[in-house]
Short mmCIF file of C-alpha atoms in Angstrom, two decimals:
data_model
loop_
_atom_site.label_atom_id
_atom_site.label_comp_id
_atom_site.label_asym_id
_atom_site.label_seq_id
_atom_site.Cartn_x
_atom_site.Cartn_y
_atom_site.Cartn_z
CA UNK D 1 -25.30 11.62 -4.54
CA UNK D 2 -23.49 8.49 -3.72
CA UNK D 3 -19.91 6.84 -5.86
CA UNK D 4 -20.73 5.16 -9.37
CA UNK D 5 -18.22 3.41 -11.26
CA UNK D 6 -18.22 4.28 -14.87
CA UNK D 7 -19.45 1.78 -18.13
CA UNK D 8 -14.82 0.94 -18.46
CA UNK D 9 -13.72 -1.92 -16.64
CA UNK D 10 -10.29 -1.79 -15.30
CA UNK D 11 -8.95 -5.32 -17.57
CA UNK D 12 -7.19 -3.20 -19.93
CA UNK D 13 -5.39 -0.42 -17.66
CA UNK D 14 -1.72 -1.00 -17.75
CA UNK D 15 -1.20 -1.00 -14.09
CA UNK D 16 3.02 0.77 -13.73
CA UNK D 17 5.61 -1.81 -12.62
CA UNK D 18 6.28 0.42 -9.54
CA UNK D 19 2.57 0.25 -8.40
CA UNK D 20 2.02 -2.75 -5.70
CA UNK D 21 -1.42 -4.30 -7.04
CA UNK D 22 -2.63 -4.83 -3.66
CA UNK D 23 -2.69 -0.80 -3.09
CA UNK D 24 -4.22 -1.17 -6.90
CA UNK D 25 -7.02 -3.62 -5.15
CA UNK D 26 -7.68 -1.37 -2.24
CA UNK D 27 -8.37 2.18 -3.77
CA UNK D 28 -10.74 1.14 -6.19
CA UNK D 29 -13.06 -1.77 -4.14
CA UNK D 30 -13.34 1.39 -1.59
CA UNK D 31 -14.47 3.61 -5.17
CA UNK D 32 -16.44 1.20 -6.13
CA UNK D 33 -18.34 -0.16 -3.43
CA UNK D 34 -20.54 2.65 -1.71
CA UNK D 35 -21.14 1.45 0.91
CA UNK D 36 -17.48 0.33 2.82
CA UNK D 37 -15.04 3.73 1.23
CA UNK D 38 -12.36 2.75 3.25
CA UNK D 39 -8.81 1.87 2.26
CA UNK D 40 -6.72 0.38 4.92
CA UNK D 41 -3.84 2.25 7.16
CA UNK D 42 -1.16 0.95 6.26
CA UNK D 43 -1.71 2.44 2.40
CA UNK D 44 -0.74 5.91 4.04
CA UNK D 45 2.64 4.62 4.37
CA UNK D 46 4.19 5.05 1.16
CA UNK D 47 7.72 7.38 1.18
CA UNK D 48 6.27 10.80 1.68
CA UNK D 49 3.42 9.26 4.48
CA UNK D 50 6.12 7.73 6.45
CA UNK D 51 8.36 10.42 7.05
CA UNK D 52 4.80 12.63 7.47
CA UNK D 53 4.09 10.57 9.95
CA UNK D 54 7.90 10.69 11.63
CA UNK D 55 7.07 14.35 12.04
CA UNK D 56 4.10 13.61 13.78
CA UNK D 57 5.57 11.68 16.32
CA UNK D 58 7.60 15.04 17.21
CA UNK D 59 4.02 16.74 17.45
CA UNK D 60 3.32 18.31 20.95
CA UNK D 61 -0.25 16.51 20.90
CA UNK D 62 0.63 13.20 19.78
CA UNK D 63 1.73 11.78 23.33
CA UNK D 64 2.31 7.81 22.29
CA UNK D 65 5.60 8.10 20.91
CA UNK D 66 7.52 10.18 23.62
CA UNK D 67 5.61 7.89 26.03
CA UNK D 68 6.22 4.93 24.87
CA UNK D 69 10.03 5.68 24.06
CA UNK D 70 10.10 6.53 27.93
CA UNK D 71 8.73 3.39 28.44
CA UNK D 72 11.34 1.95 27.01
CA UNK D 73 13.98 3.38 27.50
CA UNK D 74 13.29 2.56 31.38
CA UNK D 75 12.30 -1.32 30.67
CA UNK D 76 14.32 -2.89 27.80
CA UNK D 77 16.48 -4.30 30.50
CA UNK D 78 13.52 -5.71 32.63
CA UNK D 79 12.15 -6.72 28.79
CA UNK D 80 16.56 -8.46 28.09
CA UNK D 81 16.41 -9.86 31.83
CA UNK D 82 13.44 -12.10 30.88
CA UNK D 83 14.37 -13.25 27.40
CA UNK D 84 17.79 -12.97 27.12
CA UNK D 85 20.76 -11.60 25.12
CA UNK D 86 21.45 -12.84 22.25
CA UNK D 87 19.14 -14.27 19.19
CA UNK D 88 17.14 -12.32 16.94
CA UNK D 89 14.65 -9.59 17.12
CA UNK D 90 11.99 -8.86 14.54
CA UNK D 91 10.43 -5.63 14.02
CA UNK D 92 7.03 -5.69 12.25
CA UNK D 93 6.70 -2.57 10.29
CA UNK D 94 9.75 -0.94 11.49
CA UNK D 95 9.22 2.71 9.70
CA UNK D 96 12.45 4.11 11.00
CA UNK D 97 13.45 2.50 13.20
CA UNK D 98 13.67 5.26 15.83
CA UNK D 99 12.57 3.00 19.08
CA UNK D 100 14.62 0.12 18.49
CA UNK D 101 18.03 1.23 19.74
CA UNK D 102 16.83 1.18 23.22
CA UNK D 103 16.08 -2.49 22.75
CA UNK D 104 19.02 -3.69 20.56
CA UNK D 105 21.37 -2.80 23.37
CA UNK D 106 19.47 -3.96 26.25
CA UNK D 107 19.12 -7.15 24.73
CA UNK D 108 22.35 -7.29 22.05
CA UNK D 109 21.07 -9.74 19.58
CA UNK D 110 23.37 -10.96 17.07
CA UNK D 111 20.46 -9.74 14.37
CA UNK D 112 17.91 -7.74 13.22
CA UNK D 113 14.63 -8.08 10.90
CA UNK D 114 13.27 -4.72 10.07
CA UNK D 115 9.92 -5.48 8.35
CA UNK D 116 8.61 -2.76 6.11
CA UNK D 117 5.98 -2.09 3.34
CA UNK D 118 7.47 0.91 2.54
CA UNK D 119 11.02 0.33 0.98
CA UNK D 120 13.41 3.00 0.49
CA UNK D 121 12.62 4.04 3.84
CA UNK D 122 12.89 0.53 5.68
CA UNK D 123 16.49 0.31 3.10
CA UNK D 124 17.64 3.69 5.20
CA UNK D 125 16.94 3.15 8.39
CA UNK D 126 18.46 -0.15 7.98
CA UNK D 127 21.68 1.33 6.58
CA UNK D 128 21.57 3.66 9.49
CA UNK D 129 20.83 0.91 12.68
CA UNK D 130 23.93 -1.04 10.68
CA UNK D 131 26.14 1.92 11.32
CA UNK D 132 25.48 2.54 14.60
CA UNK D 133 25.53 -1.19 15.75
CA UNK D 134 28.23 -3.36 13.77
CA UNK D 135 28.29 -6.06 15.84
CA UNK D 136 24.36 -6.79 15.14
CA UNK D 137 23.40 -8.49 11.20
CA UNK D 138 21.73 -6.02 9.99
CA UNK D 139 18.56 -8.70 7.77
CA UNK D 140 15.96 -5.98 6.01
CA UNK D 141 12.87 -7.65 4.79
CA UNK D 142 10.53 -6.04 2.21
CA UNK D 143 7.09 -6.26 2.60
CA UNK D 144 3.34 -6.79 4.35
CA UNK D 145 3.15 -7.80 7.67
CA UNK D 146 -0.29 -8.73 7.61
CA UNK D 147 0.64 -12.24 7.23
CA UNK D 148 3.20 -15.48 7.63
CA UNK D 149 6.26 -14.31 6.59
CA UNK D 150 9.75 -16.58 6.20
CA UNK D 151 12.65 -14.84 7.93
CA UNK D 152 16.29 -14.20 5.98
CA UNK D 153 18.25 -17.13 6.31
CA UNK D 154 21.19 -15.63 8.97
CA UNK D 155 18.71 -15.43 11.17
CA UNK D 156 17.66 -18.93 10.83
CA UNK D 157 18.48 -20.85 14.04
CA UNK D 158 18.07 -17.69 16.04
CA UNK D 159 15.83 -17.55 19.47
CA UNK D 160 12.60 -14.29 18.30
CA UNK D 161 12.24 -12.21 20.28
CA UNK D 162 9.18 -9.89 18.15
CA UNK D 163 9.06 -5.70 17.91
CA UNK D 164 5.65 -4.48 17.53
CA UNK D 165 6.18 -0.74 18.89
CA UNK D 166 3.68 2.54 18.74
CA UNK D 167 0.12 0.87 18.58
CA UNK D 168 0.13 -0.22 15.34
CA UNK D 169 -2.04 -3.10 16.45
CA UNK D 170 -4.60 -0.78 17.04
CA UNK D 171 -5.06 -0.17 12.87
CA UNK D 172 -6.81 -2.61 12.71
CA UNK D 173 -10.15 -3.51 13.26
CA UNK D 174 -9.85 -6.95 16.41
CA UNK D 175 -10.81 -9.69 13.85
CA UNK D 176 -7.69 -8.45 11.94
CA UNK D 177 -5.42 -7.73 14.92
CA UNK D 178 -6.27 -11.71 16.33
CA UNK D 179 -4.98 -12.58 12.68
CA UNK D 180 -1.75 -10.66 12.91
CA UNK D 181 -0.97 -12.05 16.43
CA UNK D 182 -1.31 -15.43 14.87
CA UNK D 183 0.49 -14.65 12.40
CA UNK D 184 3.51 -13.49 13.79
CA UNK D 185 3.66 -15.73 15.70
CA UNK D 186 3.55 -18.30 12.93
CA UNK D 187 6.22 -16.54 11.62
CA UNK D 188 8.29 -16.33 15.12
CA UNK D 189 7.72 -19.99 15.94
CA UNK D 190 6.51 -21.50 19.63
CA UNK D 191 9.07 -20.29 22.65
CA UNK D 192 9.25 -16.70 20.38
CA UNK D 193 8.48 -13.52 22.70
CA UNK D 194 6.62 -10.66 21.13
CA UNK D 195 7.54 -7.13 23.08
CA UNK D 196 4.44 -5.12 22.07
CA UNK D 197 2.76 -1.47 22.16
CA UNK D 198 -1.27 -0.63 23.64
CA UNK D 199 -2.56 2.31 23.38
CA UNK D 200 -5.33 2.90 26.77
CA UNK D 201 -8.72 4.45 26.38
CA UNK D 202 -8.29 7.88 28.30
CA UNK D 203 -10.50 11.06 27.42
CA UNK D 204 -11.16 12.08 24.31
CA UNK D 205 -10.19 15.32 25.18
CA UNK D 206 -6.76 14.01 24.64
CA UNK D 207 -7.48 11.03 21.99
CA UNK D 208 -8.77 13.60 19.15
CA UNK D 209 -6.05 16.24 19.19
CA UNK D 210 -3.33 13.39 18.65
CA UNK D 211 -4.57 13.24 15.41
CA UNK D 212 -5.45 16.46 14.17
CA UNK D 213 -2.35 18.60 15.44
CA UNK D 214 -2.71 22.38 15.23
CA UNK D 215 -0.38 22.51 12.94
CA UNK D 216 -2.19 19.81 10.47
CA UNK D 217 0.53 17.90 9.93
CA UNK D 218 -1.99 14.28 10.46
CA UNK D 219 -3.99 16.55 8.31
CA UNK D 220 -1.26 16.05 5.23
CA UNK D 221 -1.21 12.70 5.85
CA UNK D 222 -3.90 11.91 5.28
CA UNK D 223 -4.49 13.57 2.06
CA UNK D 224 -0.83 12.32 1.22
CA UNK D 225 -3.28 9.22 0.58
CA UNK D 226 -4.71 11.14 -2.65
CA UNK D 227 -2.00 12.93 -3.56
CA UNK D 228 -0.51 9.03 -4.18
CA UNK D 229 -3.00 7.51 -5.52
CA UNK D 230 -2.84 10.90 -7.82
CA UNK D 231 0.33 9.80 -8.41
CA UNK D 232 0.43 6.07 -8.92
CA UNK D 233 -2.80 5.00 -10.60
CA UNK D 234 -3.26 8.27 -13.04
CA UNK D 235 -5.66 10.00 -10.10
CA UNK D 236 -8.20 13.28 -10.67
CA UNK D 237 -8.97 13.62 -7.46
CA UNK D 238 -9.21 17.18 -6.17
CA UNK D 239 -6.98 17.49 -2.97
CA UNK D 240 -8.44 20.45 -2.05
CA UNK D 241 -11.68 19.19 -2.09
CA UNK D 242 -11.36 16.96 0.96
CA UNK D 243 -11.70 17.89 4.42
CA UNK D 244 -9.26 15.44 7.06
CA UNK D 245 -11.48 14.72 9.91
CA UNK D 246 -10.44 12.37 13.57
CA UNK D 247 -13.68 11.84 15.42
CA UNK D 248 -13.87 9.43 18.79
CA UNK D 249 -16.13 6.17 18.02
CA UNK D 250 -16.77 5.20 21.67
CA UNK D 251 -18.55 2.29 20.26
CA UNK D 252 -15.87 0.76 18.96
CA UNK D 253 -13.39 2.74 21.63
CA UNK D 254 -11.84 3.74 18.36
CA UNK D 255 -9.97 7.63 17.06
CA UNK D 256 -11.49 7.54 13.52
CA UNK D 257 -9.81 9.33 10.72
CA UNK D 258 -11.67 10.59 8.02
CA UNK D 259 -11.47 12.24 4.71
CA UNK D 260 -14.61 13.99 3.97
CA UNK D 261 -15.71 15.47 1.02
CA UNK D 262 -16.43 19.36 0.89
CA UNK D 263 -17.99 19.93 -2.28
CA UNK D 264 -20.40 17.63 -5.10
CA UNK D 265 -17.23 16.06 -7.07
CA UNK D 266 -16.18 14.17 -9.65
CA UNK D 267 -12.70 12.56 -10.75
CA UNK D 268 -11.49 9.67 -12.56
CA UNK D 269 -8.66 6.71 -10.67
CA UNK D 270 -7.12 4.25 -13.72
CA UNK D 271 -10.03 4.75 -15.90
CA UNK D 272 -12.60 4.85 -13.88
CA UNK D 273 -15.18 7.63 -13.19
CA UNK D 274 -16.43 8.34 -10.04
CA UNK D 275 -18.54 11.19 -8.28
CA UNK D 276 -18.71 11.11 -4.82
CA UNK D 277 -21.10 14.00 -2.87
CA UNK D 278 -20.80 17.04 0.10
CA UNK D 279 -20.15 15.31 3.50
CA UNK D 280 -19.68 11.61 2.07
CA UNK D 281 -16.05 10.11 3.97
CA UNK D 282 -13.57 8.01 2.83
CA UNK D 283 -12.03 6.30 6.51
CA UNK D 284 -8.70 5.99 6.02
CA UNK D 285 -7.19 4.90 9.63
CA UNK D 286 -8.45 3.02 13.23
CA UNK D 287 -6.46 3.23 15.75
CA UNK D 288 -8.16 1.12 18.67
CA UNK D 289 -8.10 1.62 21.86
CA UNK D 290 -7.86 -0.86 24.98
CA UNK D 291 -8.07 -1.11 28.53
CA UNK D 292 -5.67 -4.05 30.36
CA UNK D 293 -8.32 -6.91 30.31
CA UNK D 294 -8.69 -6.53 26.71
CA UNK D 295 -5.45 -6.19 25.77
CA UNK D 296 -4.08 -9.31 27.22
CA UNK D 297 -7.56 -11.03 26.31
CA UNK D 298 -6.44 -10.15 22.12
CA UNK D 299 -3.11 -11.22 22.56
CA UNK D 300 -4.38 -15.12 24.14
CA UNK D 301 -6.87 -14.84 21.16
CA UNK D 302 -3.89 -14.41 18.95
CA UNK D 303 -1.65 -17.19 20.84
CA UNK D 304 0.42 -15.46 23.31
CA UNK D 305 0.40 -15.16 27.04
CA UNK D 306 1.67 -12.16 28.85
CA UNK D 307 4.32 -12.79 30.59
CA UNK D 308 5.59 -8.62 31.89
CA UNK D 309 3.39 -5.39 31.64
CA UNK D 310 4.41 -1.76 32.16
CA UNK D 311 3.02 1.86 31.99
CA UNK D 312 3.89 5.04 32.14
CA UNK D 313 2.69 7.20 35.41
CA UNK D 314 -0.48 8.90 33.49
CA UNK D 315 -1.14 4.69 32.98
CA UNK D 316 -1.49 6.01 29.00
CA UNK D 317 0.27 3.38 26.94
CA UNK D 318 0.76 0.39 27.56
CA UNK D 319 4.31 -1.67 27.06
CA UNK D 320 3.74 -5.94 27.13
CA UNK D 321 5.48 -8.95 26.63
CA UNK D 322 4.13 -11.48 25.42
CA UNK D 323 5.00 -15.55 25.35
CA UNK D 324 4.02 -18.17 22.56
CA UNK D 325 4.13 -20.85 24.61
CA UNK D 326 2.28 -24.34 23.60
CA UNK D 327 -1.27 -25.06 22.41
CA UNK D 328 -2.66 -26.48 25.25
CA UNK D 329 -6.20 -28.35 24.89
CA UNK D 330 -8.80 -28.25 27.49
CA UNK D 331 -8.01 -30.28 30.70
#
């Protein structure tokens, strides 16, 4: 039994004004294409999803946040020494911006541009940071950071430092990661710096529990995608008929999150009918892990040259500072 679409097409489906067309397209592509049953991870992050992810970062099994935060506390002064103070910090996928104060205190920028796809969550976080750092011009930018962006006028003419923590780069397949790094370079410009968090390859005994915690918070984060589909796209997906699964894929050096159907189900989304058989899955997230050489090669492919790298004592996580140096032709 495979996913199938009803005969009726959705040309007549009226997409609600508050629903991102990109979300609709991603969801319908997933259900209409049995051989590619996946939804990009960025659509996990509506308001509820963003709040659930923040809860995940505080779980004992989820090592990346506390490990990276400790690195930032220790190494942001080193970042400031290399990049200089002032200028503009641009954070891609800022979320709650909980790690950002470490960088802002060290770099003391003139302006800070947080970018996030979840507008309400973005504005709340931006207001909190503006209150904590009154000397910094906080300029929130709502949007999808996967493409080239035009930064607010208040950041014009300022030296730029991109900030991409959380190993979010790992959510993308390598070719998409390189495309994103190139877009970041285009947005920030030659001469800019990028401070990026990279999660290292390690034992599945550590990795899998980080994405399938004992309290079930990550499962709720995954289920929330189904609830979002039901809410925004008139879906009738039986959320209780799915199981959250986190698995290590050694061939691709990544953790995968899936939603597995527990039984044969039928449902509608945006006026179209679909079915799934027991055991079939919706692939909702990847989290790629990188060795030191892998990460540097990926950055070089995206137009960035590593100038400094710091890791924790266990070598579980890395902070890399890279520079967008002028392109050079082969000798």
